[in-house]
XYZ file of C-alpha atoms in Angstrom:
763
model
C 67.868 -46.810 -52.970
C 67.030 -46.730 -56.913
C 67.295 -43.015 -58.016
C 64.407 -41.931 -60.041
C 64.558 -42.583 -63.681
C 63.302 -39.326 -65.695
C 62.839 -39.351 -69.428
C 63.456 -36.114 -71.582
C 62.096 -35.588 -74.682
C 63.253 -32.254 -76.642
C 64.812 -31.828 -79.370
C 65.924 -28.216 -78.685
C 69.222 -28.247 -77.329
C 68.986 -25.015 -75.217
C 65.548 -26.375 -73.873
C 67.032 -29.099 -72.974
C 69.923 -28.092 -71.031
C 67.448 -25.278 -69.339
C 65.124 -28.668 -68.273
C 68.612 -30.218 -67.016
C 69.221 -27.514 -65.009
C 66.216 -26.666 -63.451
C 66.367 -30.405 -61.995
C 69.974 -30.338 -61.021
C 68.059 -27.023 -58.831
C 66.403 -29.758 -56.672
C 69.929 -30.678 -55.022
C 68.539 -34.316 -55.574
C 70.016 -37.650 -57.633
C 67.661 -37.984 -60.190
C 68.724 -40.505 -63.380
C 67.795 -38.596 -66.471
C 68.460 -39.438 -69.793
C 66.967 -37.274 -73.138
C 65.679 -38.513 -76.545
C 65.391 -35.958 -79.475
C 62.355 -37.446 -81.214
C 59.495 -39.894 -81.165
C 60.921 -42.587 -82.548
C 64.168 -42.454 -80.393
C 61.419 -42.444 -77.179
C 59.931 -45.423 -78.375
C 62.545 -47.345 -78.789
C 64.193 -46.871 -75.153
C 60.243 -46.937 -73.516
C 60.346 -50.490 -75.906
C 63.465 -51.703 -74.156
C 63.148 -50.581 -70.703
C 59.520 -49.391 -68.994
C 61.078 -48.240 -66.038
C 61.096 -44.975 -66.113
C 59.239 -42.760 -63.061
C 58.499 -39.840 -65.014
C 58.449 -38.502 -68.593
C 58.749 -34.801 -70.204
C 57.889 -34.566 -73.599
C 57.972 -31.775 -75.936
C 55.110 -30.395 -78.117
C 57.481 -29.875 -80.786
C 59.052 -32.796 -82.197
C 61.387 -33.404 -85.940
C 58.819 -36.765 -86.569
C 55.776 -36.576 -84.485
C 54.421 -34.042 -81.807
C 54.503 -34.963 -78.512
C 50.532 -35.256 -78.597
C 50.941 -38.721 -80.474
C 53.777 -39.767 -78.170
C 51.755 -39.734 -75.133
C 48.682 -41.407 -76.898
C 51.394 -44.382 -77.800
C 52.736 -44.109 -74.245
C 49.164 -44.491 -72.851
C 48.711 -47.348 -75.405
C 51.941 -49.187 -73.756
C 49.831 -49.315 -70.580
C 53.149 -48.019 -69.015
C 52.381 -46.490 -65.127
C 54.300 -43.320 -65.556
C 53.050 -39.378 -65.126
C 53.810 -37.256 -67.765
C 54.310 -33.681 -68.430
C 53.696 -31.306 -71.481
C 55.892 -28.761 -72.348
C 55.280 -26.452 -75.319
C 56.676 -23.072 -76.194
C 53.275 -22.415 -78.013
C 50.676 -21.730 -74.973
C 48.001 -23.490 -77.174
C 45.229 -24.311 -75.281
C 43.952 -27.179 -76.844
C 47.416 -28.576 -76.847
C 46.892 -28.405 -73.101
C 43.189 -29.836 -73.254
C 44.606 -32.601 -75.518
C 47.858 -33.071 -73.231
C 45.300 -33.573 -69.825
C 42.847 -35.714 -71.980
C 45.720 -38.169 -72.409
C 46.488 -38.225 -68.727
C 49.028 -35.443 -68.475
C 49.946 -35.008 -65.058
C 50.853 -31.130 -65.860
C 50.787 -28.721 -68.876
C 54.335 -26.012 -68.750
C 55.135 -23.296 -71.578
C 58.488 -22.793 -71.842
C 58.479 -19.231 -70.314
C 60.280 -16.842 -68.016
C 59.179 -18.916 -64.855
C 59.501 -22.369 -67.058
C 62.665 -23.173 -64.574
C 60.921 -22.222 -61.672
C 57.986 -24.074 -62.310
C 59.627 -27.270 -63.441
C 61.243 -28.629 -60.620
C 58.327 -27.829 -58.608
C 55.668 -30.068 -61.282
C 58.393 -32.619 -61.362
C 58.284 -33.249 -57.263
C 54.695 -32.999 -57.202
C 54.316 -35.564 -60.149
C 56.673 -37.921 -58.365
C 55.137 -37.280 -55.273
C 51.730 -38.368 -56.184
C 52.719 -41.054 -58.031
C 54.652 -42.766 -55.509
C 51.344 -42.073 -53.182
C 49.193 -43.809 -55.668
C 51.639 -46.903 -55.359
C 51.730 -47.467 -51.904
C 47.900 -47.006 -51.841
C 47.473 -49.395 -54.060
C 49.844 -51.987 -52.687
C 48.616 -51.198 -49.013
C 44.771 -52.023 -50.427
C 46.128 -55.659 -52.054
C 48.097 -56.429 -48.782
C 44.558 -56.053 -47.117
C 42.558 -57.956 -49.767
C 45.029 -60.512 -49.704
C 45.026 -60.661 -45.748
C 40.900 -60.906 -46.009
C 41.264 -63.269 -48.786
C 43.427 -65.629 -46.457
C 41.104 -65.247 -43.481
C 38.351 -66.030 -45.186
C 39.800 -69.104 -46.233
C 41.037 -70.011 -42.881
C 37.083 -69.307 -41.418
C 35.597 -71.369 -44.322
C 37.887 -74.461 -43.814
C 37.043 -74.194 -40.230
C 33.284 -74.152 -40.675
C 33.454 -77.197 -43.050
C 35.610 -79.418 -40.629
C 34.072 -78.472 -37.638
C 31.080 -80.672 -37.125
C 32.065 -84.138 -38.708
C 33.224 -86.584 -36.009
C 34.416 -89.110 -38.662
C 38.519 -89.138 -40.326
C 36.642 -89.944 -43.479
C 33.981 -87.250 -43.684
C 36.810 -85.031 -42.254
C 39.154 -85.652 -45.265
C 36.099 -85.162 -47.579
C 34.948 -82.069 -46.099
C 38.439 -80.496 -46.003
C 39.293 -81.116 -49.935
C 35.681 -80.056 -50.641
C 36.656 -76.801 -48.968
C 40.147 -76.176 -49.892
C 39.040 -77.449 -53.558
C 36.317 -74.340 -53.566
C 38.531 -71.771 -51.412
C 41.864 -72.071 -53.252
C 40.537 -72.383 -56.844
C 42.383 -75.292 -57.415
C 41.309 -78.615 -59.994
C 42.116 -81.282 -57.776
C 42.787 -82.075 -53.799
C 44.625 -85.076 -53.003
C 44.543 -86.339 -48.763
C 47.945 -89.006 -48.467
C 47.904 -90.317 -44.601
C 51.039 -92.614 -43.599
C 51.404 -96.149 -44.279
C 54.871 -96.220 -42.896
C 57.781 -94.601 -41.798
C 58.549 -93.451 -44.987
C 55.609 -94.065 -47.342
C 52.139 -91.881 -47.975
C 49.465 -93.437 -49.757
C 46.582 -91.875 -51.225
C 43.222 -91.926 -49.592
C 41.141 -89.597 -50.666
C 40.784 -87.630 -54.149
C 38.558 -84.896 -55.276
C 38.907 -83.662 -58.685
C 36.453 -80.849 -60.434
C 36.825 -83.250 -64.070
C 36.103 -86.879 -62.663
C 37.444 -88.104 -65.494
C 41.144 -87.045 -63.879
C 40.814 -88.996 -60.740
C 41.612 -92.292 -61.478
C 45.039 -91.278 -62.778
C 45.880 -90.727 -59.003
C 44.352 -93.827 -57.580
C 46.684 -96.036 -55.959
C 49.581 -93.384 -56.196
C 52.265 -93.468 -53.134
C 54.661 -90.894 -52.397
C 57.967 -91.433 -50.693
C 60.065 -89.130 -47.717
C 63.578 -90.301 -49.310
C 63.292 -87.392 -51.565
C 64.904 -84.281 -50.652
C 61.520 -82.438 -51.170
C 59.996 -84.360 -48.648
C 62.828 -84.903 -46.186
C 62.146 -80.720 -45.958
C 58.548 -80.735 -45.672
C 59.271 -83.808 -42.795
C 61.652 -81.946 -40.763
C 60.477 -78.718 -40.956
C 56.545 -79.082 -41.281
C 56.407 -76.401 -43.507
C 54.065 -76.131 -46.756
C 55.463 -75.671 -50.370
C 53.629 -72.773 -52.054
C 54.255 -73.215 -55.665
C 55.582 -76.671 -56.985
C 55.707 -76.046 -60.692
C 55.649 -79.296 -62.995
C 57.909 -77.275 -65.355
C 60.324 -75.276 -63.828
C 60.799 -77.899 -60.695
C 61.067 -80.534 -62.833
C 64.323 -82.322 -61.256
C 62.671 -82.186 -57.321
C 59.265 -82.969 -58.379
C 58.210 -86.308 -57.337
C 58.778 -88.643 -59.939
C 55.693 -90.979 -58.041
C 53.380 -87.950 -59.247
C 55.168 -86.564 -62.104
C 53.247 -88.906 -64.790
C 49.709 -88.672 -62.994
C 50.504 -84.423 -63.019
C 51.596 -84.257 -66.300
C 48.728 -86.761 -68.072
C 46.143 -84.607 -66.026
C 47.915 -81.249 -67.247
C 47.889 -80.278 -63.349
C 51.164 -77.756 -63.961
C 51.652 -76.154 -60.447
C 50.914 -77.720 -56.650
C 51.032 -77.005 -53.096
C 51.821 -79.158 -50.580
C 50.472 -78.845 -46.913
C 51.460 -80.967 -44.486
C 49.441 -82.011 -41.728
C 50.986 -82.350 -38.182
C 49.208 -84.247 -35.764
C 51.303 -84.952 -32.258
C 54.556 -83.628 -33.492
C 55.043 -85.198 -36.500
C 53.642 -85.297 -40.479
C 50.984 -87.891 -40.301
C 49.579 -86.988 -43.261
C 49.798 -84.444 -46.602
C 47.271 -82.412 -48.930
C 48.317 -81.901 -52.260
C 46.126 -79.021 -53.880
C 46.940 -78.866 -58.014
C 45.922 -76.940 -60.943
C 46.007 -75.926 -64.188
C 47.024 -72.504 -63.781
C 50.354 -71.885 -63.618
C 50.229 -69.016 -61.053
C 48.232 -71.145 -58.444
C 47.797 -70.871 -55.987
C 46.142 -67.463 -54.950
C 47.740 -67.856 -51.291
C 51.889 -67.408 -51.576
C 52.531 -67.155 -47.488
C 53.445 -70.454 -46.473
C 52.367 -70.182 -42.884
C 48.743 -69.565 -43.749
C 48.807 -73.116 -45.723
C 50.431 -74.615 -42.529
C 47.589 -73.112 -40.508
C 45.139 -74.979 -42.870
C 46.919 -78.070 -42.496
C 47.040 -77.151 -38.425
C 43.278 -76.913 -38.648
C 42.189 -80.446 -40.409
C 44.777 -81.736 -38.295
C 43.348 -80.738 -35.497
C 39.836 -81.353 -36.592
C 40.983 -85.017 -37.838
C 42.532 -86.119 -34.396
C 39.645 -84.695 -33.071
C 37.382 -87.056 -35.419
C 39.865 -90.183 -34.522
C 39.606 -89.574 -30.962
C 36.014 -89.431 -31.187
C 35.772 -92.853 -33.121
C 38.261 -94.405 -30.508
C 36.055 -93.401 -28.028
C 33.108 -94.604 -29.464
C 34.864 -97.967 -30.604
C 35.743 -97.899 -27.227
C 32.269 -97.835 -25.587
C 31.690 -100.591 -28.145
C 33.965 -102.885 -26.795
C 33.232 -101.784 -23.249
C 29.361 -103.117 -24.134
C 30.307 -106.453 -24.983
C 32.321 -106.889 -22.052
C 30.228 -105.286 -19.264
C 29.653 -108.679 -17.259
C 33.143 -109.466 -16.788
C 34.966 -106.260 -17.021
C 32.201 -103.865 -14.914
C 35.031 -102.117 -13.107
C 36.653 -101.549 -16.680
C 33.465 -100.018 -18.126
C 33.143 -97.713 -15.490
C 36.789 -96.248 -16.043
C 36.197 -96.103 -19.603
C 32.953 -94.358 -19.353
C 34.845 -92.064 -17.450
C 37.180 -91.480 -19.994
C 35.015 -91.066 -22.597
C 32.643 -88.620 -20.470
C 35.720 -86.676 -20.012
C 36.923 -86.739 -23.404
C 33.318 -85.317 -24.953
C 33.397 -83.026 -22.410
C 36.691 -81.912 -23.433
C 35.346 -81.808 -27.541
C 32.724 -80.081 -27.007
C 34.755 -77.699 -24.846
C 37.272 -77.508 -27.222
C 34.623 -76.906 -30.287
C 32.628 -74.426 -28.248
C 35.985 -72.645 -28.099
C 36.632 -72.796 -31.393
C 33.403 -71.222 -32.260
C 34.115 -68.650 -30.160
C 37.187 -67.745 -31.648
C 35.769 -67.538 -35.168
C 32.654 -65.364 -33.683
C 34.467 -62.975 -30.947
C 37.303 -60.604 -31.096
C 36.923 -60.288 -27.291
C 40.466 -62.124 -26.278
C 39.720 -60.588 -22.611
C 36.721 -62.628 -22.388
C 38.353 -65.531 -24.216
C 41.506 -65.928 -22.143
C 39.486 -65.767 -19.197
C 37.285 -68.820 -20.450
C 40.227 -70.471 -21.092
C 41.533 -70.455 -17.883
C 38.763 -71.931 -16.220
C 38.091 -74.464 -18.874
C 41.614 -75.460 -18.834
C 41.343 -75.820 -14.888
C 38.183 -77.688 -15.027
C 39.454 -79.950 -17.698
C 42.501 -81.309 -16.534
C 41.128 -81.023 -12.875
C 43.709 -78.532 -11.585
C 43.768 -76.192 -8.956
C 44.696 -73.191 -11.353
C 45.945 -71.379 -14.500
C 46.778 -68.231 -15.900
C 48.034 -66.682 -19.176
C 50.611 -64.744 -19.206
C 51.662 -62.456 -21.502
C 54.426 -60.081 -22.584
C 54.778 -56.282 -20.518
C 57.327 -54.210 -22.736
C 57.645 -51.646 -20.024
C 59.158 -53.891 -17.662
C 60.375 -56.295 -20.018
C 58.965 -59.630 -19.065
C 56.250 -61.981 -18.800
C 53.470 -61.323 -16.384
C 50.250 -63.208 -15.813
C 47.362 -60.837 -16.599
C 44.547 -63.738 -16.985
C 44.314 -66.354 -14.421
C 41.486 -68.377 -12.258
C 42.239 -69.059 -8.798
C 46.054 -68.087 -8.838
C 48.115 -68.648 -6.453
C 48.713 -64.643 -5.006
C 52.663 -65.365 -4.582
C 52.701 -65.693 -8.827
C 50.533 -62.333 -9.216
C 51.752 -59.599 -10.227
C 55.696 -61.452 -10.580
C 57.983 -60.624 -13.359
C 59.306 -63.679 -15.112
C 62.821 -63.440 -17.478
C 63.940 -65.529 -20.640
C 64.558 -68.735 -18.737
C 63.183 -68.254 -15.301
C 60.568 -70.856 -14.369
C 58.769 -73.149 -16.465
C 56.953 -69.970 -17.399
C 60.390 -68.554 -18.563
C 61.611 -72.088 -20.499
C 58.570 -72.109 -22.158
C 59.598 -68.366 -23.534
C 63.098 -69.316 -24.428
C 62.430 -72.801 -26.068
C 58.998 -72.350 -27.746
C 58.110 -75.862 -25.941
C 55.324 -77.035 -23.642
C 57.179 -77.760 -20.142
C 56.143 -80.176 -17.839
C 56.805 -80.157 -14.381
C 55.812 -83.882 -12.920
C 57.205 -82.617 -9.499
C 58.414 -79.260 -8.576
C 61.017 -81.026 -6.254
C 62.697 -82.775 -8.926
C 62.937 -79.800 -11.078
C 66.034 -78.239 -11.178
C 64.994 -74.265 -12.439
C 63.035 -73.723 -9.354
C 61.226 -70.455 -9.360
C 57.817 -69.791 -7.806
C 55.631 -70.584 -11.346
C 54.839 -73.923 -9.887
C 53.684 -75.535 -6.375
C 53.537 -79.091 -6.904
C 52.906 -79.823 -10.792
C 51.985 -78.191 -13.822
C 52.737 -77.535 -17.567
C 53.834 -74.315 -19.304
C 52.655 -73.942 -23.053
C 54.052 -71.240 -25.419
C 51.267 -69.554 -27.067
C 53.037 -68.913 -30.856
C 51.326 -68.127 -34.053
C 53.013 -68.249 -37.109
C 56.711 -68.141 -35.433
C 55.409 -65.281 -33.519
C 55.377 -65.176 -29.512
C 52.649 -64.346 -27.730
C 52.385 -65.269 -24.103
C 52.055 -68.677 -22.017
C 49.469 -70.640 -20.749
C 50.295 -72.199 -17.641
C 47.655 -74.999 -15.781
C 49.227 -76.401 -12.002
C 48.165 -78.107 -9.205
C 47.899 -76.545 -5.718
C 48.379 -79.341 -3.012
C 49.305 -82.518 -4.542
C 51.621 -84.276 -7.479
C 49.280 -84.976 -10.505
C 50.981 -86.721 -13.519
C 49.418 -85.574 -16.627
C 48.974 -87.928 -19.391
C 49.292 -87.592 -22.915
C 45.627 -86.831 -23.184
C 46.037 -83.632 -20.707
C 49.012 -83.000 -22.475
C 47.214 -82.797 -25.978
C 44.517 -80.969 -24.571
C 46.817 -78.407 -22.759
C 48.440 -77.846 -26.383
C 45.082 -77.675 -28.653
C 43.893 -75.067 -25.484
C 47.188 -73.004 -26.312
C 46.757 -73.377 -30.171
C 43.036 -71.933 -30.082
C 44.243 -69.078 -27.258
C 47.542 -67.981 -29.742
C 44.719 -68.077 -33.214
C 42.098 -66.031 -30.907
C 44.877 -63.268 -29.989
C 46.502 -63.622 -33.721
C 43.054 -62.629 -34.942
C 42.588 -59.985 -32.617
C 46.102 -58.585 -33.726
C 44.901 -58.968 -37.540
C 41.442 -57.430 -36.935
C 43.545 -54.349 -35.301
C 45.830 -54.021 -37.762
C 43.019 -54.023 -40.891
C 41.280 -51.375 -38.767
C 44.305 -49.242 -38.381
C 44.916 -49.183 -42.353
C 41.299 -48.877 -42.974
C 41.818 -45.499 -40.608
C 44.893 -44.547 -42.191
C 43.183 -44.740 -45.686
C 40.119 -42.937 -44.752
C 42.568 -39.774 -43.371
C 44.476 -39.944 -46.510
C 41.038 -39.405 -48.635
C 39.600 -36.849 -46.200
C 43.424 -34.941 -46.707
C 42.474 -34.958 -50.609
C 38.635 -33.990 -50.031
C 40.144 -30.569 -47.707
C 42.567 -30.351 -50.823
C 39.822 -30.251 -53.197
C 37.891 -27.872 -51.106
C 40.864 -25.520 -51.496
C 41.118 -25.945 -54.811
C 37.407 -24.568 -55.524
C 37.613 -21.865 -53.086
C 40.544 -20.671 -55.223
C 38.694 -20.683 -58.556
C 36.334 -18.779 -56.715
C 38.389 -16.242 -55.342
C 40.490 -15.709 -58.965
C 37.264 -15.793 -61.095
C 36.042 -12.864 -59.010
C 39.697 -10.433 -59.251
C 39.795 -11.250 -62.983
C 36.325 -10.139 -63.741
C 36.990 -6.439 -63.036
C 39.918 -5.894 -64.819
C 38.275 -7.985 -68.027
C 34.813 -6.063 -67.782
C 36.940 -2.653 -67.854
C 38.928 -4.113 -70.655
C 36.251 -4.715 -72.787
C 34.062 -1.144 -71.750
C 37.084 0.801 -73.154
C 37.614 -1.496 -76.042
C 33.681 -0.472 -76.891
C 33.688 2.838 -76.330
C 37.207 3.085 -78.494
C 35.177 1.363 -81.429
C 32.409 3.386 -80.912
C 34.657 6.342 -81.884
C 34.466 7.933 -78.408
C 38.034 8.692 -78.516
C 38.182 10.052 -82.380
C 38.322 8.060 -85.278
C 39.731 4.682 -86.062
C 41.156 3.376 -89.388
C 40.449 -0.398 -90.442
C 43.575 -2.180 -88.940
C 42.713 -0.529 -85.117
C 39.176 -1.128 -86.029
C 40.261 -4.962 -86.563
C 42.943 -5.244 -83.753
C 40.258 -3.704 -81.075
C 37.736 -6.212 -82.130
C 39.697 -8.932 -81.982
C 40.697 -7.759 -78.335
C 37.117 -7.511 -77.464
C 35.850 -10.931 -78.568
C 39.096 -12.353 -76.937
C 38.382 -10.429 -73.460
C 34.725 -11.572 -74.172
C 35.431 -15.026 -74.847
C 37.749 -14.860 -71.464
C 34.930 -13.740 -69.332
C 32.715 -16.514 -70.654
C 35.321 -18.689 -69.319
C 35.942 -17.122 -65.768
C 31.928 -16.717 -65.029
C 31.321 -20.636 -66.313
C 34.459 -21.482 -63.463
C 32.615 -19.221 -60.909
C 29.312 -21.077 -61.509
C 31.462 -24.245 -61.241
C 33.125 -23.407 -57.871
C 29.796 -22.042 -56.748
C 28.117 -25.481 -57.419
C 30.684 -27.372 -56.139
C 31.100 -25.877 -52.992
C 27.455 -25.998 -52.496
C 26.486 -22.027 -52.189
C 24.478 -22.161 -54.865
C 21.291 -20.531 -53.925
C 18.008 -21.619 -55.392
C 15.288 -19.033 -55.440
C 12.097 -20.583 -56.429
C 9.002 -18.668 -58.114
C 5.902 -18.797 -60.007
C 6.136 -17.773 -63.867
C 4.996 -18.401 -67.357
C 7.008 -20.715 -69.609
C 6.182 -19.241 -73.029
C 7.671 -15.790 -72.377
C 10.895 -17.347 -71.624
C 10.797 -19.763 -74.643
C 9.889 -16.426 -76.830
C 13.070 -14.849 -75.276
C 15.193 -17.967 -75.672
C 14.428 -18.057 -79.246
C 15.147 -14.356 -79.823
C 18.325 -14.914 -77.960
C 19.279 -18.024 -80.287
C 18.755 -16.060 -83.234
C 20.979 -13.327 -82.451
C 23.692 -15.859 -81.852
C 22.844 -17.492 -85.511
C 22.727 -14.291 -86.984
C 25.738 -14.986 -89.746
C 24.584 -18.668 -90.668
C 22.192 -20.304 -92.627
C 20.448 -22.282 -89.460
C 16.684 -21.217 -89.064
C 15.546 -20.873 -85.878
C 12.056 -22.117 -84.958
C 10.001 -22.730 -81.881
C 7.271 -25.049 -81.064
C 4.971 -24.746 -77.881
C 1.374 -26.336 -77.623
C -1.705 -24.290 -77.403
C -1.760 -24.485 -73.557
C 1.552 -24.706 -71.106
C 0.484 -24.703 -67.208
C 2.654 -22.200 -65.202
C 5.789 -23.700 -63.180
C 7.339 -22.992 -59.435
C 11.132 -22.638 -59.734
C 14.414 -20.890 -60.116
C 13.678 -18.897 -63.572
C 17.319 -17.518 -63.622
C 18.721 -20.912 -63.245
C 16.531 -22.177 -65.716
C 17.330 -19.811 -68.365
C 21.029 -20.342 -67.779
C 20.549 -24.310 -68.461
C 18.334 -23.906 -71.607
C 20.541 -20.990 -73.146
C 23.566 -23.583 -72.961
C 21.576 -25.934 -74.697
C 20.903 -23.304 -77.253
C 24.565 -22.358 -77.780
C 25.666 -25.885 -77.922
C 23.585 -26.320 -80.580
C 24.310 -23.522 -82.355
C 28.026 -24.395 -81.976
C 27.627 -27.869 -83.558
C 24.800 -26.678 -86.395
C 26.361 -25.620 -89.834
C 23.032 -25.806 -91.805
C 19.255 -26.755 -91.394
C 17.478 -26.107 -88.150
C 17.529 -25.435 -84.400
C 13.836 -26.067 -82.888
C 12.802 -25.310 -79.114
C 9.761 -26.869 -77.878
C 7.721 -27.613 -74.756
C 5.296 -30.278 -74.149
C 3.576 -32.211 -70.981
C 5.281 -36.102 -71.254
C 5.098 -39.328 -69.221
C 8.535 -40.282 -70.181
C 11.775 -40.073 -69.774
C 13.353 -40.349 -72.918
C 12.276 -38.436 -76.003
C 12.207 -41.998 -78.203
C 9.802 -43.462 -75.858
C 11.621 -46.697 -75.348
C 12.114 -46.058 -71.655
C 9.051 -47.558 -69.126
C 6.575 -44.800 -68.377
C 7.295 -42.642 -65.466
C 4.818 -41.858 -62.372
C 3.106 -39.059 -63.083
C 3.346 -36.218 -65.621
C 6.129 -34.000 -66.189
C 7.387 -30.890 -68.157
C 10.213 -31.848 -70.992
C 11.670 -28.742 -72.773
C 14.182 -29.626 -75.647
C 16.749 -28.498 -78.493
C 16.654 -29.981 -81.591
C 19.148 -29.775 -83.821
C 20.493 -30.960 -87.347
C 24.156 -30.345 -86.698
C 26.683 -32.705 -86.201
C 25.726 -35.246 -83.401
C 28.066 -36.604 -81.289
C 29.892 -39.985 -81.479
C 28.653 -43.139 -79.085
C 32.373 -43.299 -77.378
C 32.016 -39.411 -76.591
C 28.303 -39.829 -74.983
C 29.302 -40.731 -71.489
C 31.743 -38.260 -71.069
C 29.896 -34.821 -72.359
C 28.459 -33.449 -68.837
C 32.157 -33.878 -67.691
C 34.047 -30.674 -67.132
C 36.472 -29.390 -69.820
C 35.211 -32.377 -71.970
C 34.066 -31.838 -75.737
C 33.969 -34.393 -78.577
C 35.567 -35.263 -81.580
C 33.259 -33.556 -83.501
C 34.684 -30.057 -81.825
C 37.689 -31.110 -82.486
C 37.224 -31.951 -86.510
C 35.014 -29.219 -87.419
C 37.034 -26.520 -89.485
C 36.051 -23.619 -87.870
C 36.843 -23.370 -83.812
C 33.915 -23.812 -81.905
C 33.849 -21.147 -79.114
C 33.416 -22.195 -75.863
C 35.398 -23.682 -72.223
C 33.655 -27.379 -72.538
C 31.941 -26.499 -69.140
C 28.530 -25.824 -70.276
C 27.350 -28.779 -70.279
C 28.457 -29.822 -67.079
C 26.979 -26.460 -65.493
C 23.948 -27.153 -66.756
C 24.000 -31.033 -65.501
C 24.632 -29.746 -61.714
C 22.051 -26.901 -62.247
C 19.472 -29.535 -63.309
C 20.301 -31.709 -60.287
C 20.110 -28.720 -57.980
C 16.682 -27.913 -59.599
C 15.258 -31.672 -58.912
C 15.437 -32.122 -63.041
C 17.096 -34.567 -65.521
C 18.730 -33.803 -68.543
C 18.370 -36.823 -71.591
C 20.177 -36.482 -74.941
C 19.029 -38.672 -78.214
C 22.084 -38.208 -80.813
C 23.246 -39.816 -83.765
C 26.807 -38.983 -85.664
C 26.060 -36.390 -88.360
C 22.255 -36.205 -88.231
C 21.819 -33.997 -85.467
C 21.372 -34.072 -81.410
C 18.055 -33.603 -79.025
C 19.031 -32.537 -76.006
C 15.761 -32.740 -72.969
C 15.259 -30.877 -69.949
C 12.424 -33.152 -67.647
C 11.192 -30.883 -64.880
C 9.731 -33.068 -62.074
C 5.939 -32.858 -61.687
C 6.531 -30.806 -58.374
C 7.380 -27.573 -60.581
C 4.352 -27.695 -61.922
C 1.387 -24.857 -60.527
C -2.133 -26.391 -60.646
C -4.487 -23.729 -61.174
């Protein structure tokens, strides 16, 4: 079993020793490698990107850990990363998380305890994501294979002429397999195949393949002839030694770099070959040779049915010419023709049911009845493997003798057990002359194994009750055809069942992830309440000390206490934001609608904005129309939304003005470029002349903990948590409102809240 590879980038030997010691405490084997700089780490990653986890220190001698994480992300290396640092800086943590870090650890007292836990979680989560992706790709690949099989069956089911069957098959394969050319070779002699039909996306390339012949003397086609197995990908460049020399020049001339070879097996021998070529070296998209072989079998069945149909028409035509001379022969031929047509209709109907129905029980009963009727037999039955009893039991039957029912057939017992072991049809012309006498045949009968892609599914048996009956080749072929159809139906049902189970497993996993997210939200809400009480006490006692209630303070004490108060206030704001966010995400937000005037609310917001911008040269102004209607909504939530927008504008505006405005509008955007909405809306706007927002930041401004490039580039640190706009967006959704923004870098921003017509009170 491959050991997980872990790369540790740490220049401090003591810290590296602590990390290695923490990993050893897990009592698990890891392949750990360490580097002391960004350059060394990039060098080993460029040589081998097979690491399962990277632990990166922020402080490195040449560059910082964020630079290294950014370079790793640009390399598209599928590897979780953990940032470790001794600084405990929130900006470093936010930067690491933006770059895709799984976690952020501070080298504190509990570093050795937390590091193994985080490493285990990162590796487990990474492995689960890879497993889910592989399952999804497997399901998609199986769906694509099943769609190709169904599309081919739909295309070749109706034509009754071999030429039309070949053309329809080539068209369907060319389309579904996404190939550039399709060739149909028919056996001309025992060792030679000649091309009969050519279909190319580029008609100009068709001439290169005309008159092409293939010989079975080459080792490649000898293998196809013996195993009747498809060749998935035959490369013109890589397989030059084994590539058919008869096809090499034409393939090279037309730039067909990759080929798939599908045998079309009729009556147990390869009587035709389908070759699919493409200029794409990765062709074909289906890599399972069994699926390609199944496609060949479908074409074989359709081609044989069409050939039989044409032969029957030819027989009818010859009989009509000799109607006077050979009346008796004509009657017998007509009877044979009617029987063949009836069988063809039955087989076509059965094929239609296979593609449209998944009730294998009803289909098996229909096959038993049809097989008995088509072959003029006394009974028919389908035996399936019973895992508890370890043998075959006939579960589906029509008019089957009572002594056969309930009997357990072991491998090699009777015709049923022989067909099971040898995987071939067992024809018993006379039970008296059959050496392996077991009570599953009375006079004559045939047992056929139900096999799909080398998987044994059961046995189809057809028998005669009171007289010896010789089955001709047509009867045996029909019996084989029915067995193949039943096997396909059973395999389709099993495939659908497996796909359904996988889908249910994926849904169960998703539900577990949703439950974890709900527990996280509940935890945040609980911890926020627990932290607010001591923080309020800290802020209150600090304010009392600053007011001199406990005695006079010197300047240094006043400065330090002011820092404590400001920091506690910032932390309290963060906790309040987290509490609001957890309430919204958990669905516990309470909307209290009331009727009120907007003008007092706008004046209150202006006063708050002036206090917040007291130390800056920014001018706060308000623009209101002469008349504003009363509205009915949650005033507290509306005030919180607008206050967040005002605070955001103050944080990012160094000079100029901030304007609060309110107006009626019929448009969803302030630039009036959108189509007008139905009815009237109320627009509340906060316009500033600040730094604006970059275009690549716009899609993320309403995400939690996301701040634009302007926040990172400002010389004065912007106060805030990155949650204000996210909370405002969620509150607006709860009120049935919508937030839009129009902005340009370094030219200011216009955040507008659009209230729907339903909140406007008409007096």
